[in-house]
Amino acid sequence: MKFLQGSLSLALATLLTACGGGGSEGYFNNESNSSGNTTENTNTSSADTKFFEDNLKREGSILFGLLDTNNPDTPKGYIDHALDTFGNGVLELAISTHEKFTQNQSQFIYYDDCHKKDETSTDDLEQSEQIKQGCYVISGDNLKNLLGENYKNWNFNVNAIDLKNMQPKEGLESYIGQPSVIIYENQNADKNLNSIAVTGSFGYPYQQSWGLAQSQQVRFVTIPNNDSSNGGFVLYNDPTSSEGKLYVVQADSSYSVLTNDNPNTPNIEPVTFTVHSAPGNEIATFLIKSNGTQILNLPNISAISGQRIENESPATNIKSITGSIRIEGDKVLNFLQSISGSTITYTHTLTLDADGKTITRTINGTTKK
């Protein structure tokens, strides 16, 4: 692969160490092949565009298919942390568990009322409180047993010992717990067992090095309830899709990712991710076409926010990205694992808030392996 200089390229000499760490070579190297365009708004300066591009490349090489998740020397920015957790954490966990469920339900626990409230007496319940929704649930290490080899290094039972010697101590308790995957029943047979929720906490490994001692890192993830009646990060497997497997994100799904890999600071540096999805209007989807092509379409990212402390060029690097993300092609969030000759195309309209500036740009292009 060769890297083609274009409006999305950036000379290696100008790259700072990325948010998320990594070697001094920066995101792009001679093994990449990417070209694209940035659309400047009317009456905006080229300096603002460069500021936008520089930050986007530092924080989100995954947006262009250029994140090597298995290479510890590849810097990983806060957008990389957020989207990799979405694709290779929450989304992959939901899809893999649902596929296993369709093959064998024996390891799942059935509840005839997933939203049962604790009551001292059933005599006084209103009719509305007696309406039930059944579901199948699998939690903790039972998930590891179900999913097998690919998940052997995941932590499905995060406890206080796993978070030992992290600072500050405050807030760490929200990452303690087990994940659960919940598959809901529906009165309509076509909809039945197609709504999938991931909730709770888990940890999973990733590679990240600053050229010092440690390259084996762990992302700890916690998923709060959202404003969907089901709670958690909820996906719906649309059975009507004529193109392949279509997964629709329900309501405002979000999570927080705890990273502790930056040796510029003793403190943890959480990254938050929130995606807005309004069924029938502005939906967030992941499509796996019958031919294997994938389309990730997140038209309304409410927030991807994080920070990365830097000491030698003192900065807190507090940043937030909102807007839309769309990537189409082969292995859209793991593109460097695709075969030679594969391509992805991308179109992102994003607003960056950083260093007292707010800049919106549309970028589009193609990356070829």
Short mmCIF file of C-alpha atoms in Angstrom, two decimals:
data_model
loop_
_atom_site.label_atom_id
_atom_site.label_comp_id
_atom_site.label_asym_id
_atom_site.label_seq_id
_atom_site.Cartn_x
_atom_site.Cartn_y
_atom_site.Cartn_z
CA MET A 1 0.00 0.00 0.00
CA LYS A 2 1.15 3.53 -0.73
CA PHE A 3 -0.07 6.74 0.85
CA LEU A 4 -1.25 9.37 -1.62
CA GLN A 5 -0.85 12.96 -0.45
CA GLY A 6 -4.10 14.93 -0.67
CA SER A 7 -6.22 17.32 1.31
CA LEU A 8 -6.50 14.70 4.05
CA SER A 9 -2.78 14.00 4.15
CA LEU A 10 -0.45 15.57 6.66
CA ALA A 11 3.34 15.54 6.62
CA LEU A 12 4.74 13.32 9.33
CA ALA A 13 6.89 16.14 10.64
CA THR A 14 3.80 18.13 11.61
CA LEU A 15 2.12 15.34 13.54
CA LEU A 16 2.11 15.57 17.30
CA THR A 17 1.80 12.51 19.44
CA ALA A 18 -1.84 11.50 19.08
CA CYS A 19 -4.52 11.66 21.68
CA GLY A 20 -4.26 8.09 22.87
CA GLY A 21 -0.53 7.79 22.51
CA GLY A 22 1.68 5.86 20.15
CA GLY A 23 5.00 6.20 18.44
CA SER A 24 6.49 9.36 17.00
CA GLU A 25 5.68 8.38 13.41
CA GLY A 26 2.08 9.53 13.79
CA TYR A 27 -1.04 8.11 12.19
CA PHE A 28 -0.05 8.00 8.54
CA ASN A 29 2.94 6.16 7.13
CA ASN A 30 4.14 4.78 3.83
CA GLU A 31 1.82 1.80 4.03
CA SER A 32 -1.38 3.78 3.61
CA ASN A 33 -3.31 4.79 0.51
CA SER A 34 -5.90 7.49 1.02
CA SER A 35 -7.24 10.44 -0.87
CA GLY A 36 -10.05 12.82 -0.06
CA ASN A 37 -11.43 16.32 0.07
CA THR A 38 -12.43 18.76 2.75
CA THR A 39 -15.28 21.15 2.00
CA GLU A 40 -14.63 24.62 3.40
CA ASN A 41 -17.57 26.72 4.52
CA THR A 42 -17.97 30.13 2.88
CA ASN A 43 -15.89 32.88 4.47
CA THR A 44 -13.84 30.55 6.60
CA SER A 45 -10.07 30.57 6.71
CA SER A 46 -7.67 27.93 5.49
CA ALA A 47 -6.04 28.09 8.93
CA ASP A 48 -9.28 26.86 10.50
CA THR A 49 -9.46 24.05 7.96
CA LYS A 50 -5.90 22.98 8.77
CA PHE A 51 -6.70 23.11 12.50
CA PHE A 52 -9.75 20.91 11.87
CA GLU A 53 -7.83 18.39 9.74
CA ASP A 54 -4.87 18.22 12.11
CA ASN A 55 -7.13 17.44 15.06
CA LEU A 56 -9.23 14.95 13.15
CA LYS A 57 -6.19 13.00 11.99
CA ARG A 58 -4.69 12.96 15.48
CA GLU A 59 -7.90 11.74 17.09
CA GLY A 60 -9.65 9.61 14.47
CA SER A 61 -7.64 7.65 11.91
CA ILE A 62 -10.44 5.07 12.17
CA LEU A 63 -12.60 7.55 10.24
CA PHE A 64 -10.41 6.95 7.18
CA GLY A 65 -9.84 3.23 7.66
CA LEU A 66 -6.27 3.81 8.83
CA LEU A 67 -6.43 2.55 12.41
CA ASP A 68 -4.39 -0.60 13.04
CA THR A 69 -5.97 -1.92 16.22
CA ASN A 70 -3.38 -4.70 16.53
CA ASN A 71 -0.30 -2.45 16.28
CA PRO A 72 0.79 -0.96 19.62
CA ASP A 73 2.84 1.70 17.82
CA THR A 74 -0.21 3.08 16.00
CA PRO A 75 -1.49 6.11 17.95
CA LYS A 76 -5.13 5.89 18.97
CA GLY A 77 -7.09 9.10 19.48
CA TYR A 78 -10.26 9.65 21.46
CA ILE A 79 -12.43 9.17 18.35
CA ASP A 80 -10.56 5.91 17.70
CA HIS A 81 -11.27 4.77 21.26
CA ALA A 82 -14.96 5.63 20.93
CA LEU A 83 -15.60 4.08 17.50
CA ASP A 84 -13.45 1.02 18.07
CA THR A 85 -15.44 0.38 21.24
CA PHE A 86 -18.64 0.79 19.22
CA GLY A 87 -17.63 -1.55 16.39
CA ASN A 88 -15.37 -4.09 18.07
CA GLY A 89 -16.89 -3.84 21.54
CA VAL A 90 -20.60 -3.12 21.90
CA LEU A 91 -21.80 -3.81 18.34
CA GLU A 92 -19.72 -6.96 17.88
CA LEU A 93 -20.82 -8.25 21.27
CA ALA A 94 -24.50 -7.72 20.43
CA ILE A 95 -24.31 -9.27 16.95
CA SER A 96 -22.20 -12.26 17.99
CA THR A 97 -24.46 -13.03 20.96
CA HIS A 98 -27.62 -12.75 18.84
CA GLU A 99 -26.15 -15.11 16.24
CA LYS A 100 -25.30 -17.66 18.94
CA PHE A 101 -28.80 -17.26 20.38
CA THR A 102 -30.41 -18.17 17.05
CA GLN A 103 -28.36 -21.38 17.06
CA ASN A 104 -28.93 -22.44 20.67
CA GLN A 105 -30.89 -20.77 23.47
CA SER A 106 -29.90 -23.19 26.22
CA GLN A 107 -27.35 -20.89 27.91
CA PHE A 108 -29.80 -17.98 28.16
CA ILE A 109 -32.10 -17.37 31.13
CA TYR A 110 -35.73 -16.67 30.27
CA TYR A 111 -37.75 -14.05 32.16
CA ASP A 112 -41.45 -13.65 31.49
CA ASP A 113 -41.21 -10.02 32.63
CA CYS A 114 -37.94 -8.21 31.95
CA HIS A 115 -39.19 -4.98 33.51
CA LYS A 116 -40.75 -6.34 36.66
CA LYS A 117 -40.80 -3.90 39.54
CA ASP A 118 -40.32 -4.89 43.16
CA GLU A 119 -43.69 -4.82 44.84
CA THR A 120 -44.76 -5.74 48.36
CA SER A 121 -48.15 -6.89 47.14
CA THR A 122 -49.58 -7.80 43.75
CA ASP A 123 -53.15 -7.15 44.86
CA ASP A 124 -52.96 -3.42 44.26
CA LEU A 125 -51.19 -3.47 40.88
CA GLU A 126 -52.79 -1.44 38.10
CA GLN A 127 -53.52 -3.17 34.81
CA SER A 128 -50.72 -1.21 33.13
CA GLU A 129 -48.22 -2.63 35.60
CA GLN A 130 -49.27 -6.17 34.79
CA ILE A 131 -48.31 -5.90 31.13
CA LYS A 132 -45.23 -8.04 30.65
CA GLN A 133 -42.43 -8.33 28.12
CA GLY A 134 -40.44 -11.54 28.06
CA CYS A 135 -36.76 -11.75 27.30
CA TYR A 136 -33.73 -14.00 27.20
CA VAL A 137 -30.67 -12.85 29.15
CA ILE A 138 -27.06 -13.94 29.33
CA SER A 139 -24.55 -12.25 31.64
CA GLY A 140 -20.99 -12.26 32.90
CA ASP A 141 -18.72 -15.21 32.25
CA ASN A 142 -21.59 -17.12 30.66
CA LEU A 143 -21.07 -14.75 27.74
CA LYS A 144 -17.43 -15.79 27.51
CA ASN A 145 -18.43 -19.46 27.52
CA LEU A 146 -21.01 -18.80 24.81
CA LEU A 147 -18.79 -16.74 22.51
CA GLY A 148 -15.62 -18.78 22.74
CA GLU A 149 -12.06 -18.20 21.60
CA ASN A 150 -12.38 -14.65 20.21
CA TYR A 151 -13.43 -13.40 23.65
CA LYS A 152 -11.03 -15.32 25.87
CA ASN A 153 -9.15 -12.14 26.88
CA TRP A 154 -12.26 -10.10 27.62
CA ASN A 155 -13.27 -9.35 31.20
CA PHE A 156 -16.96 -10.04 31.74
CA ASN A 157 -16.78 -9.69 35.51
CA VAL A 158 -15.06 -6.40 36.35
CA ASN A 159 -14.38 -6.00 40.07
CA ALA A 160 -12.49 -3.60 42.31
CA ILE A 161 -9.23 -5.54 41.93
CA ASP A 162 -9.31 -4.94 38.16
CA LEU A 163 -9.38 -1.19 38.81
CA LYS A 164 -6.70 -1.27 41.51
CA ASN A 165 -4.13 1.56 41.49
CA MET A 166 -6.07 3.77 39.09
CA GLN A 167 -6.63 7.40 39.95
CA PRO A 168 -8.62 9.36 40.74
CA LYS A 169 -10.54 6.77 42.69
CA GLU A 170 -13.81 8.69 42.47
CA GLY A 171 -16.17 7.44 39.78
CA LEU A 172 -14.37 4.14 39.16
CA GLU A 173 -17.20 2.20 40.81
CA SER A 174 -19.40 2.86 37.77
CA TYR A 175 -17.13 0.53 35.75
CA ILE A 176 -17.55 -2.37 38.18
CA GLY A 177 -20.02 -5.08 37.21
CA GLN A 178 -20.95 -7.56 34.52
CA PRO A 179 -22.32 -7.06 31.03
CA SER A 180 -25.66 -8.50 30.04
CA VAL A 181 -27.04 -9.09 26.57
CA ILE A 182 -30.84 -9.09 26.52
CA ILE A 183 -32.94 -10.36 23.61
CA TYR A 184 -36.58 -9.31 23.77
CA GLU A 185 -39.74 -11.12 22.83
CA ASN A 186 -42.39 -9.40 20.74
CA GLN A 187 -46.06 -10.19 20.16
CA ASN A 188 -45.46 -9.89 16.40
CA ALA A 189 -43.64 -13.00 15.16
CA ASP A 190 -41.73 -10.99 12.57
CA LYS A 191 -40.32 -8.69 15.26
CA ASN A 192 -39.84 -11.40 17.84
CA LEU A 193 -36.32 -11.83 19.31
CA ASN A 194 -34.82 -9.12 17.09
CA SER A 195 -34.36 -6.39 19.71
CA ILE A 196 -30.94 -6.70 21.40
CA ALA A 197 -29.71 -4.66 24.37
CA VAL A 198 -26.19 -4.56 25.79
CA THR A 199 -25.90 -3.12 29.27
CA GLY A 200 -23.56 -3.15 32.26
CA SER A 201 -19.75 -3.11 32.33
CA PHE A 202 -16.91 -5.06 30.74
CA GLY A 203 -13.25 -4.77 29.78
CA TYR A 204 -11.48 -5.74 26.57
CA PRO A 205 -7.84 -5.58 25.45
CA TYR A 206 -6.17 -3.33 22.92
CA GLN A 207 -2.62 -2.50 21.87
CA GLN A 208 -1.14 0.90 22.72
CA SER A 209 2.45 1.95 23.37
CA TRP A 210 4.27 5.20 24.01
CA GLY A 211 7.64 3.57 23.49
CA LEU A 212 8.06 2.88 27.19
CA ALA A 213 7.23 -0.31 29.07
CA GLN A 214 3.56 -1.15 28.64
CA SER A 215 1.76 -1.96 25.39
CA GLN A 216 -0.97 -4.31 26.68
CA GLN A 217 -3.88 -2.07 27.61
CA VAL A 218 -7.51 -2.54 28.62
CA ARG A 219 -10.53 -0.43 27.80
CA PHE A 220 -13.13 -0.57 30.58
CA VAL A 221 -16.61 0.16 29.26
CA THR A 222 -19.79 1.06 31.14
CA ILE A 223 -23.18 1.37 29.46
CA PRO A 224 -25.89 3.29 31.34
CA ASN A 225 -29.60 3.05 30.73
CA ASN A 226 -30.87 5.31 27.97
CA ASP A 227 -34.34 6.72 27.40
CA SER A 228 -35.50 3.63 25.53
CA SER A 229 -37.89 1.47 27.51
CA ASN A 230 -35.38 -1.36 27.16
CA GLY A 231 -32.38 0.52 28.55
CA GLY A 232 -28.74 0.04 27.67
CA PHE A 233 -27.28 0.20 24.16
CA VAL A 234 -30.14 -1.17 22.08
CA LEU A 235 -29.98 -2.55 18.52
CA TYR A 236 -32.85 -3.80 16.38
CA ASN A 237 -32.17 -6.45 13.75
CA ASP A 238 -34.50 -5.32 10.94
CA PRO A 239 -35.93 -8.51 9.38
CA THR A 240 -37.29 -6.64 6.34
CA SER A 241 -33.91 -5.61 4.95
CA SER A 242 -33.56 -6.67 1.30
CA GLU A 243 -29.81 -5.98 1.21
CA GLY A 244 -28.52 -8.08 4.09
CA LYS A 245 -28.33 -7.76 7.88
CA LEU A 246 -29.46 -4.30 9.01
CA TYR A 247 -28.96 -3.27 12.65
CA VAL A 248 -30.67 -0.06 13.82
CA VAL A 249 -29.54 1.79 16.95
CA GLN A 250 -32.51 2.65 19.14
CA ALA A 251 -33.02 5.93 21.02
CA ASP A 252 -30.01 7.76 22.52
CA SER A 253 -27.53 4.98 23.19
CA SER A 254 -24.29 5.84 24.94
CA TYR A 255 -21.35 4.51 26.89
CA SER A 256 -18.18 5.64 28.62
CA VAL A 257 -14.75 4.18 27.86
CA LEU A 258 -12.08 4.35 30.57
CA THR A 259 -8.51 4.50 29.26
CA ASN A 260 -5.40 4.55 31.44
CA ASP A 261 -2.65 4.40 28.82
CA ASN A 262 -1.26 7.95 28.69
CA PRO A 263 2.01 8.23 30.69
CA ASN A 264 1.82 12.04 30.58
CA THR A 265 -0.61 11.85 33.50
CA PRO A 266 -1.25 9.48 36.43
CA ASN A 267 -4.99 9.96 35.91
CA ILE A 268 -7.46 7.96 33.87
CA GLU A 269 -8.85 9.66 30.75
CA PRO A 270 -12.43 8.58 29.99
CA VAL A 271 -14.00 9.00 26.54
CA THR A 272 -17.75 9.31 26.14
CA PHE A 273 -19.84 8.39 23.10
CA THR A 274 -23.51 9.20 22.48
CA VAL A 275 -25.37 8.47 19.26
CA HIS A 276 -28.85 9.86 18.63
CA SER A 277 -31.22 7.74 16.60
CA ALA A 278 -34.88 8.48 15.86
CA PRO A 279 -36.56 5.55 14.06
CA GLY A 280 -38.37 6.65 10.93
CA ASN A 281 -36.47 9.93 10.87
CA GLU A 282 -32.71 10.07 11.45
CA ILE A 283 -31.57 6.55 12.20
CA ALA A 284 -28.15 5.19 13.09
CA THR A 285 -27.50 1.89 11.31
CA PHE A 286 -24.94 -0.79 10.58
CA LEU A 287 -25.60 -2.79 7.40
CA ILE A 288 -23.82 -5.96 6.37
CA LYS A 289 -24.76 -6.54 2.73
CA SER A 290 -25.16 -10.00 1.24
CA ASN A 291 -21.89 -9.50 -0.68
CA GLY A 292 -20.01 -8.66 2.53
CA THR A 293 -19.91 -4.87 2.05
CA GLN A 294 -20.48 -2.97 5.28
CA ILE A 295 -22.06 0.46 5.76
CA LEU A 296 -21.77 2.31 9.06
CA ASN A 297 -24.13 5.29 9.04
CA LEU A 298 -24.26 7.46 12.17
CA PRO A 299 -26.07 10.63 11.03
CA ASN A 300 -26.37 12.25 14.44
CA ILE A 301 -23.46 11.82 16.84
CA SER A 302 -24.54 13.79 19.88
CA ALA A 303 -21.03 13.66 21.33
CA ILE A 304 -17.66 11.99 21.17
CA SER A 305 -15.62 13.74 23.81
CA GLY A 306 -12.35 13.18 25.61
CA GLN A 307 -8.99 14.64 26.50
CA ARG A 308 -5.30 13.76 26.40
CA ILE A 309 -2.83 15.50 28.69
CA GLU A 310 0.42 16.63 27.06
CA ASN A 311 3.33 17.97 29.14
CA GLU A 312 6.20 18.96 26.82
CA SER A 313 3.82 21.10 24.79
CA PRO A 314 1.51 21.79 27.74
CA ALA A 315 -2.11 21.16 26.87
CA THR A 316 -5.14 19.34 28.22
CA ASN A 317 -6.36 18.62 24.68
CA ILE A 318 -10.03 18.66 25.68
CA LYS A 319 -12.04 18.05 22.53
CA SER A 320 -15.55 17.16 21.41
CA ILE A 321 -16.86 16.00 18.03
CA THR A 322 -20.49 16.08 16.92
CA GLY A 323 -22.09 15.49 13.54
CA SER A 324 -22.40 12.62 11.08
CA ILE A 325 -20.17 9.67 10.18
CA ARG A 326 -20.60 7.39 7.16
CA ILE A 327 -18.15 4.69 6.02
CA GLU A 328 -18.82 2.09 3.31
CA GLY A 329 -16.69 -0.80 2.12
CA ASP A 330 -14.85 -3.83 3.45
CA LYS A 331 -14.44 -4.18 7.24
CA VAL A 332 -15.24 -0.50 7.77
CA LEU A 333 -13.92 -0.35 11.37
CA ASN A 334 -11.13 -2.90 10.82
CA PHE A 335 -10.12 -1.94 7.29
CA LEU A 336 -6.44 -2.80 7.62
CA GLN A 337 -7.48 -6.42 8.18
CA SER A 338 -9.10 -6.59 4.74
CA ILE A 339 -7.49 -8.15 1.67
CA SER A 340 -5.20 -6.22 -0.65
CA GLY A 341 -7.12 -4.15 -3.19
CA SER A 342 -10.06 -3.49 -0.85
CA THR A 343 -11.49 0.02 -0.60
CA ILE A 344 -13.68 2.08 1.66
CA THR A 345 -15.37 5.40 0.99
CA TYR A 346 -16.25 7.91 3.67
CA THR A 347 -18.31 11.07 4.08
CA HIS A 348 -18.25 12.86 7.43
CA THR A 349 -19.79 16.20 8.39
CA LEU A 350 -18.34 17.02 11.78
CA THR A 351 -18.14 19.90 14.20
CA LEU A 352 -14.97 20.14 16.29
CA ASP A 353 -14.85 21.98 19.60
CA ALA A 354 -11.25 22.41 20.73
CA ASP A 355 -8.97 25.16 22.05
CA GLY A 356 -11.83 27.66 22.13
CA LYS A 357 -12.70 27.07 18.47
CA THR A 358 -15.82 25.58 16.89
CA ILE A 359 -15.34 24.48 13.29
CA THR A 360 -17.63 22.48 10.99
CA ARG A 361 -16.40 20.76 7.84
CA THR A 362 -17.48 18.01 5.44
CA ILE A 363 -14.78 15.57 4.38
CA ASN A 364 -15.11 12.75 1.88
CA GLY A 365 -12.77 10.41 0.10
CA THR A 366 -11.57 6.87 -0.55
CA THR A 367 -8.98 4.67 1.11
CA LYS A 368 -7.52 1.71 -0.78
CA LYS A 369 -5.46 -1.07 0.70
#
